[in-house]
DNA sequence: TTAAACTTTCAAAACTTATTGAAACTTTAT
DNA sequence: ATAAAGTTTCAATAAGTTTTGAAAGTTTAA
C-alpha cells in the first residue's frame, strides 16, 4: 500500500471511529491528520487537506485544544499559528479517558448517588427492582471510576503488564 | 426522593448517557424502563410510559433484542408480546462490551493491520511518523481487545477484585 | 494610524438521524 | 373464511447536528 493512500485510509477510519464514539467526524479527522504529520500545520493546510471551511477548521481546532489533544505552536518570525498533536498514543488515551470521565462518568455517579437515597417499601417489587438496578450500576460505575483513576496516573507498560499478567 | 420521580430521573439519565455513547436516546430509555420494571411490559405500556409512537417503539425493541439486552416473553393465554430486560448489570456490561467490540474494535483492528503493511523509506519523516502512530495505536487496540476478551469470560467479582487488587 | 494578515463568530444552509403514523402484513379464534 | 388483535414497515416529516461563508474582530508591521 502507498503511503498517500494509507494516510487517507487512516484519516477516514479515525473519523468513523470518532463518530461512533460521539466525537464529531471532522474533529477526529483533523486529529488524525495532525497525528501523522511530522510538522505542525496551519489552519490553511488543514482546510486544504480535508476540504473544510475556515470556520469549521477554526472551531474544530479549538475543540481539540479543549480536549488537550493538540497545541498551538509559534514559529519565530511568522505571523501564522501552527498546530501540532501530541504523538504519544498512551497520552492521547489518557487524555480522552480523563475528559470523558469528567464529562460523562462523574455526572452519572452524582445522579446514581442521589437515586440511591430513594426511600420506599422493601416489600414493593417496584421499589426492590429499582433499588437493585441503581445499586448494582452504582457499584459497577465506581469500579470503572477507580480503574480509570489508576490508568490516568499509570505508565503504559506498567498498566498493561499488570492487567495482562492477571488475566493471562 | 419519591420512587416515581426517581424512576423518571433514572430513565432520563440513562437516555443521556446512551446518547453520549452513540446509542440512541430512545433505545437507552426503553432499556432503562424495562430494567427497573419488575414485570415484563407490552409495546403499548412502553409507548405510553415514554410517549413514543408505535413504529418507534417497535424498531427500538427490535434493536434492543439485537443487542441482546432484552427478550420477548409469551404469557399463556395472551396474544400480546411482552418484553423484559436482563436485570444482571454485569451481564449487561458484558453484552454491550461484546457488541461494541464486534461492531467497532474489530473493524478498526482490521484496518490497522492493513495499514501496518505500508512500505516506505525509513529516512522519510512522513513515513516514520505515520508508521509510529499506526504501530502504537495497533498495540493499544490489541491490549484493549485482550482485556475485553477476558472480561467477556469473567465473573464480575473475580474481574474487579483482580483489577483493583493490582491497582490499589 | 493604517492596512494587511490572520482569527473568530454566528446565522443560515446542508446534512444526518430519529420519529411518526398510517397502511400492509401476520396470526389467532371462531 | 373472516374479522379482530396484534406486529411490522417505510415514506414523509421533524428534530438535531454540522458546516459554510461572510462579516466582525484582532494583531502586527511599517
mmCIF file of C-alpha atoms in Angstrom, chain A:
data_model
loop_
_atom_site.group_PDB
_atom_site.id
_atom_site.type_symbol
_atom_site.label_atom_id
_atom_site.label_comp_id
_atom_site.label_asym_id
_atom_site.label_seq_id
_atom_site.Cartn_x
_atom_site.Cartn_y
_atom_site.Cartn_z
ATOM 1 C CA UNK A 1 0.000 0.000 0.000
ATOM 2 C CA UNK A 2 1.129 3.503 -0.888
ATOM 3 C CA UNK A 3 1.833 5.974 1.884
ATOM 4 C CA UNK A 4 -0.541 8.551 0.425
ATOM 5 C CA UNK A 5 -3.393 6.041 0.187
ATOM 6 C CA UNK A 6 -2.635 4.730 3.662
ATOM 7 C CA UNK A 7 -2.835 8.234 5.094
ATOM 8 C CA UNK A 8 -6.236 8.802 3.544
ATOM 9 C CA UNK A 9 -7.466 5.496 4.852
ATOM 10 C CA UNK A 10 -6.185 6.244 8.317
ATOM 11 C CA UNK A 11 -7.897 9.641 8.406
ATOM 12 C CA UNK A 12 -11.130 8.129 7.200
ATOM 13 C CA UNK A 13 -11.022 5.281 9.726
ATOM 14 C CA UNK A 14 -10.219 7.604 12.594
ATOM 15 C CA UNK A 15 -13.105 9.839 11.566
ATOM 16 C CA UNK A 16 -15.515 6.937 11.515
ATOM 17 C CA UNK A 17 -14.365 5.644 14.870
ATOM 18 C CA UNK A 18 -14.737 9.119 16.319
ATOM 19 C CA UNK A 19 -18.311 9.445 15.149
ATOM 20 C CA UNK A 20 -19.209 6.082 16.662
ATOM 21 C CA UNK A 21 -17.847 7.403 19.943
ATOM 22 C CA UNK A 22 -19.702 10.680 19.987
ATOM 23 C CA UNK A 23 -16.778 12.764 18.713
ATOM 24 C CA UNK A 24 -17.594 14.554 15.523
ATOM 25 C CA UNK A 25 -16.101 13.247 12.333
ATOM 26 C CA UNK A 26 -14.218 16.383 11.379
ATOM 27 C CA UNK A 27 -12.644 16.681 14.802
ATOM 28 C CA UNK A 28 -11.386 13.112 14.648
ATOM 29 C CA UNK A 29 -10.090 13.645 11.101
ATOM 30 C CA UNK A 30 -8.203 16.791 11.972
ATOM 31 C CA UNK A 31 -6.687 14.949 14.902
ATOM 32 C CA UNK A 32 -5.689 12.058 12.648
ATOM 33 C CA UNK A 33 -4.119 14.439 10.155
ATOM 34 C CA UNK A 34 -2.007 16.136 12.819
ATOM 35 C CA UNK A 35 -1.122 12.820 14.383
ATOM 36 C CA UNK A 36 0.544 11.514 11.259
ATOM 37 C CA UNK A 37 2.083 14.809 10.312
ATOM 38 C CA UNK A 38 5.707 15.220 11.382
ATOM 39 C CA UNK A 39 5.441 19.007 11.147
ATOM 40 C CA UNK A 40 2.979 21.397 12.759
ATOM 41 C CA UNK A 41 0.322 22.577 10.266
ATOM 42 C CA UNK A 42 -1.508 25.848 9.725
ATOM 43 C CA UNK A 43 -5.261 26.330 9.563
ATOM 44 C CA UNK A 44 -4.868 26.725 5.801
ATOM 45 C CA UNK A 45 -3.031 23.406 5.475
ATOM 46 C CA UNK A 46 -5.805 21.658 7.343
ATOM 47 C CA UNK A 47 -8.597 23.351 5.393
ATOM 48 C CA UNK A 48 -6.967 22.269 2.190
ATOM 49 C CA UNK A 49 -6.077 18.703 3.161
ATOM 50 C CA UNK A 50 -9.565 17.913 4.406
ATOM 51 C CA UNK A 51 -11.558 20.289 2.172
ATOM 52 C CA UNK A 52 -13.277 22.045 5.032
ATOM 53 C CA UNK A 53 -14.157 25.688 5.556
ATOM 54 C CA UNK A 54 -12.209 28.136 7.619
ATOM 55 C CA UNK A 55 -14.969 28.387 10.223
ATOM 56 C CA UNK A 56 -15.171 24.669 10.646
ATOM 57 C CA UNK A 57 -11.399 24.314 10.883
ATOM 58 C CA UNK A 58 -11.197 27.024 13.487
ATOM 59 C CA UNK A 59 -13.923 25.590 15.722
ATOM 60 C CA UNK A 60 -12.563 22.093 15.421
ATOM 61 C CA UNK A 61 -9.047 23.188 16.337
ATOM 62 C CA UNK A 62 -10.419 24.986 19.372
ATOM 63 C CA UNK A 63 -12.305 21.878 20.474
ATOM 64 C CA UNK A 64 -9.205 19.726 20.054
ATOM 65 C CA UNK A 65 -7.212 22.146 22.181
ATOM 66 C CA UNK A 66 -10.021 21.940 24.764
ATOM 67 C CA UNK A 67 -9.668 18.157 24.803
ATOM 68 C CA UNK A 68 -5.929 18.572 25.354
ATOM 69 C CA UNK A 69 -5.126 16.654 22.174
ATOM 70 C CA UNK A 70 -3.350 19.332 20.186
ATOM 71 C CA UNK A 71 -1.428 22.533 20.883
ATOM 72 C CA UNK A 72 -0.666 25.793 19.184
ATOM 73 C CA UNK A 73 2.873 26.449 18.175
ATOM 74 C CA UNK A 74 4.500 29.741 17.268
ATOM 75 C CA UNK A 75 7.247 29.801 14.732
ATOM 76 C CA UNK A 76 9.772 32.588 15.211
ATOM 77 C CA UNK A 77 9.351 35.330 12.661
ATOM 78 C CA UNK A 78 5.962 34.043 11.460
ATOM 79 C CA UNK A 79 2.521 35.501 11.954
ATOM 80 C CA UNK A 80 0.655 32.282 11.307
ATOM 81 C CA UNK A 81 -0.314 29.901 14.031
ATOM 82 C CA UNK A 82 0.740 26.299 13.712
ATOM 83 C CA UNK A 83 -0.914 23.298 15.323
ATOM 84 C CA UNK A 84 0.582 20.003 16.310
ATOM 85 C CA UNK A 85 -0.671 16.868 18.039
ATOM 86 C CA UNK A 86 0.955 15.009 20.874
ATOM 87 C CA UNK A 87 2.241 11.859 19.194
ATOM 88 C CA UNK A 88 2.289 9.692 22.318
ATOM 89 C CA UNK A 89 -0.660 7.362 21.927
ATOM 90 C CA UNK A 90 -0.783 6.495 25.622
ATOM 91 C CA UNK A 91 -1.017 10.196 26.489
ATOM 92 C CA UNK A 92 -3.832 10.531 23.969
ATOM 93 C CA UNK A 93 -5.721 7.611 25.503
ATOM 94 C CA UNK A 94 -5.267 9.054 28.976
ATOM 95 C CA UNK A 95 -6.362 12.490 27.880
ATOM 96 C CA UNK A 96 -9.515 11.123 26.259
ATOM 97 C CA UNK A 97 -10.225 8.943 29.296
ATOM 98 C CA UNK A 98 -9.757 11.927 31.575
ATOM 99 C CA UNK A 99 -12.139 14.137 29.625
ATOM 100 C CA UNK A 100 -14.828 11.501 29.241
ATOM 101 C CA UNK A 101 -14.593 10.606 32.904
ATOM 102 C CA UNK A 102 -15.114 14.231 33.795
ATOM 103 C CA UNK A 103 -17.841 14.915 31.233
ATOM 104 C CA UNK A 104 -19.782 11.662 31.424
ATOM 105 C CA UNK A 105 -18.919 9.325 34.259
ATOM 106 C CA UNK A 106 -18.856 11.891 37.030
ATOM 107 C CA UNK A 107 -22.312 13.356 36.311
ATOM 108 C CA UNK A 108 -23.720 9.821 36.197
ATOM 109 C CA UNK A 109 -22.129 8.915 39.524
ATOM 110 C CA UNK A 110 -23.637 12.022 41.033
ATOM 111 C CA UNK A 111 -27.132 11.097 39.863
ATOM 112 C CA UNK A 112 -26.740 7.474 40.930
ATOM 113 C CA UNK A 113 -25.802 8.604 44.403
ATOM 114 C CA UNK A 114 -28.872 10.783 44.598
ATOM 115 C CA UNK A 115 -31.056 7.953 43.355
ATOM 116 C CA UNK A 116 -29.638 5.542 45.944
ATOM 117 C CA UNK A 117 -31.202 7.663 48.659
ATOM 118 C CA UNK A 118 -34.750 6.945 47.470
ATOM 119 C CA UNK A 119 -36.837 5.549 50.284
ATOM 120 C CA UNK A 120 -39.615 3.013 49.924
ATOM 121 C CA UNK A 121 -41.282 -0.180 50.969
ATOM 122 C CA UNK A 122 -38.922 -3.175 50.804
ATOM 123 C CA UNK A 123 -41.948 -5.394 50.085
ATOM 124 C CA UNK A 124 -42.882 -3.431 46.964
ATOM 125 C CA UNK A 125 -41.483 -5.192 43.868
ATOM 126 C CA UNK A 126 -41.352 -1.870 42.028
ATOM 127 C CA UNK A 127 -39.164 -0.449 44.743
ATOM 128 C CA UNK A 128 -36.979 -3.509 45.107
ATOM 129 C CA UNK A 129 -36.267 -3.762 41.388
ATOM 130 C CA UNK A 130 -35.451 -0.094 41.128
ATOM 131 C CA UNK A 131 -33.179 -0.149 44.126
ATOM 132 C CA UNK A 132 -31.288 -3.215 42.943
ATOM 133 C CA UNK A 133 -30.599 -1.790 39.493
ATOM 134 C CA UNK A 134 -29.437 1.536 40.859
ATOM 135 C CA UNK A 135 -27.219 -0.084 43.485
ATOM 136 C CA UNK A 136 -25.641 -2.507 41.033
ATOM 137 C CA UNK A 137 -24.977 0.154 38.430
ATOM 138 C CA UNK A 138 -23.529 2.345 41.119
ATOM 139 C CA UNK A 139 -21.054 -0.349 42.134
ATOM 140 C CA UNK A 140 -20.022 -1.004 38.559
ATOM 141 C CA UNK A 141 -19.591 2.690 37.848
ATOM 142 C CA UNK A 142 -17.448 3.110 40.929
ATOM 143 C CA UNK A 143 -15.188 0.274 39.855
ATOM 144 C CA UNK A 144 -14.813 1.780 36.413
ATOM 145 C CA UNK A 145 -14.052 5.106 38.020
ATOM 146 C CA UNK A 146 -11.310 3.648 40.211
ATOM 147 C CA UNK A 147 -9.768 1.789 37.292
ATOM 148 C CA UNK A 148 -9.710 4.944 35.185
ATOM 149 C CA UNK A 149 -8.190 6.832 38.068
ATOM 150 C CA UNK A 150 -5.352 4.324 38.131
ATOM 151 C CA UNK A 151 -4.944 4.474 34.391
ATOM 152 C CA UNK A 152 -4.632 8.237 34.468
ATOM 153 C CA UNK A 153 -1.667 8.005 36.795
ATOM 154 C CA UNK A 154 -0.032 4.966 35.242
ATOM 155 C CA UNK A 155 2.791 4.331 32.849
ATOM 156 C CA UNK A 156 1.621 2.457 29.780
ATOM 157 C CA UNK A 157 3.892 -0.540 30.208
ATOM 158 C CA UNK A 158 3.128 -0.974 33.858
ATOM 159 C CA UNK A 159 -0.618 -0.649 33.288
ATOM 160 C CA UNK A 160 -0.875 -3.262 30.563
ATOM 161 C CA UNK A 161 1.600 -5.660 32.030
ATOM 162 C CA UNK A 162 -0.371 -5.578 35.290
ATOM 163 C CA UNK A 163 -3.676 -6.164 33.580
ATOM 164 C CA UNK A 164 -2.498 -8.771 31.135
ATOM 165 C CA UNK A 165 -0.489 -10.675 33.741
ATOM 166 C CA UNK A 166 -3.528 -11.161 35.941
ATOM 167 C CA UNK A 167 -5.712 -12.146 33.043
ATOM 168 C CA UNK A 168 -3.461 -14.341 31.002
#
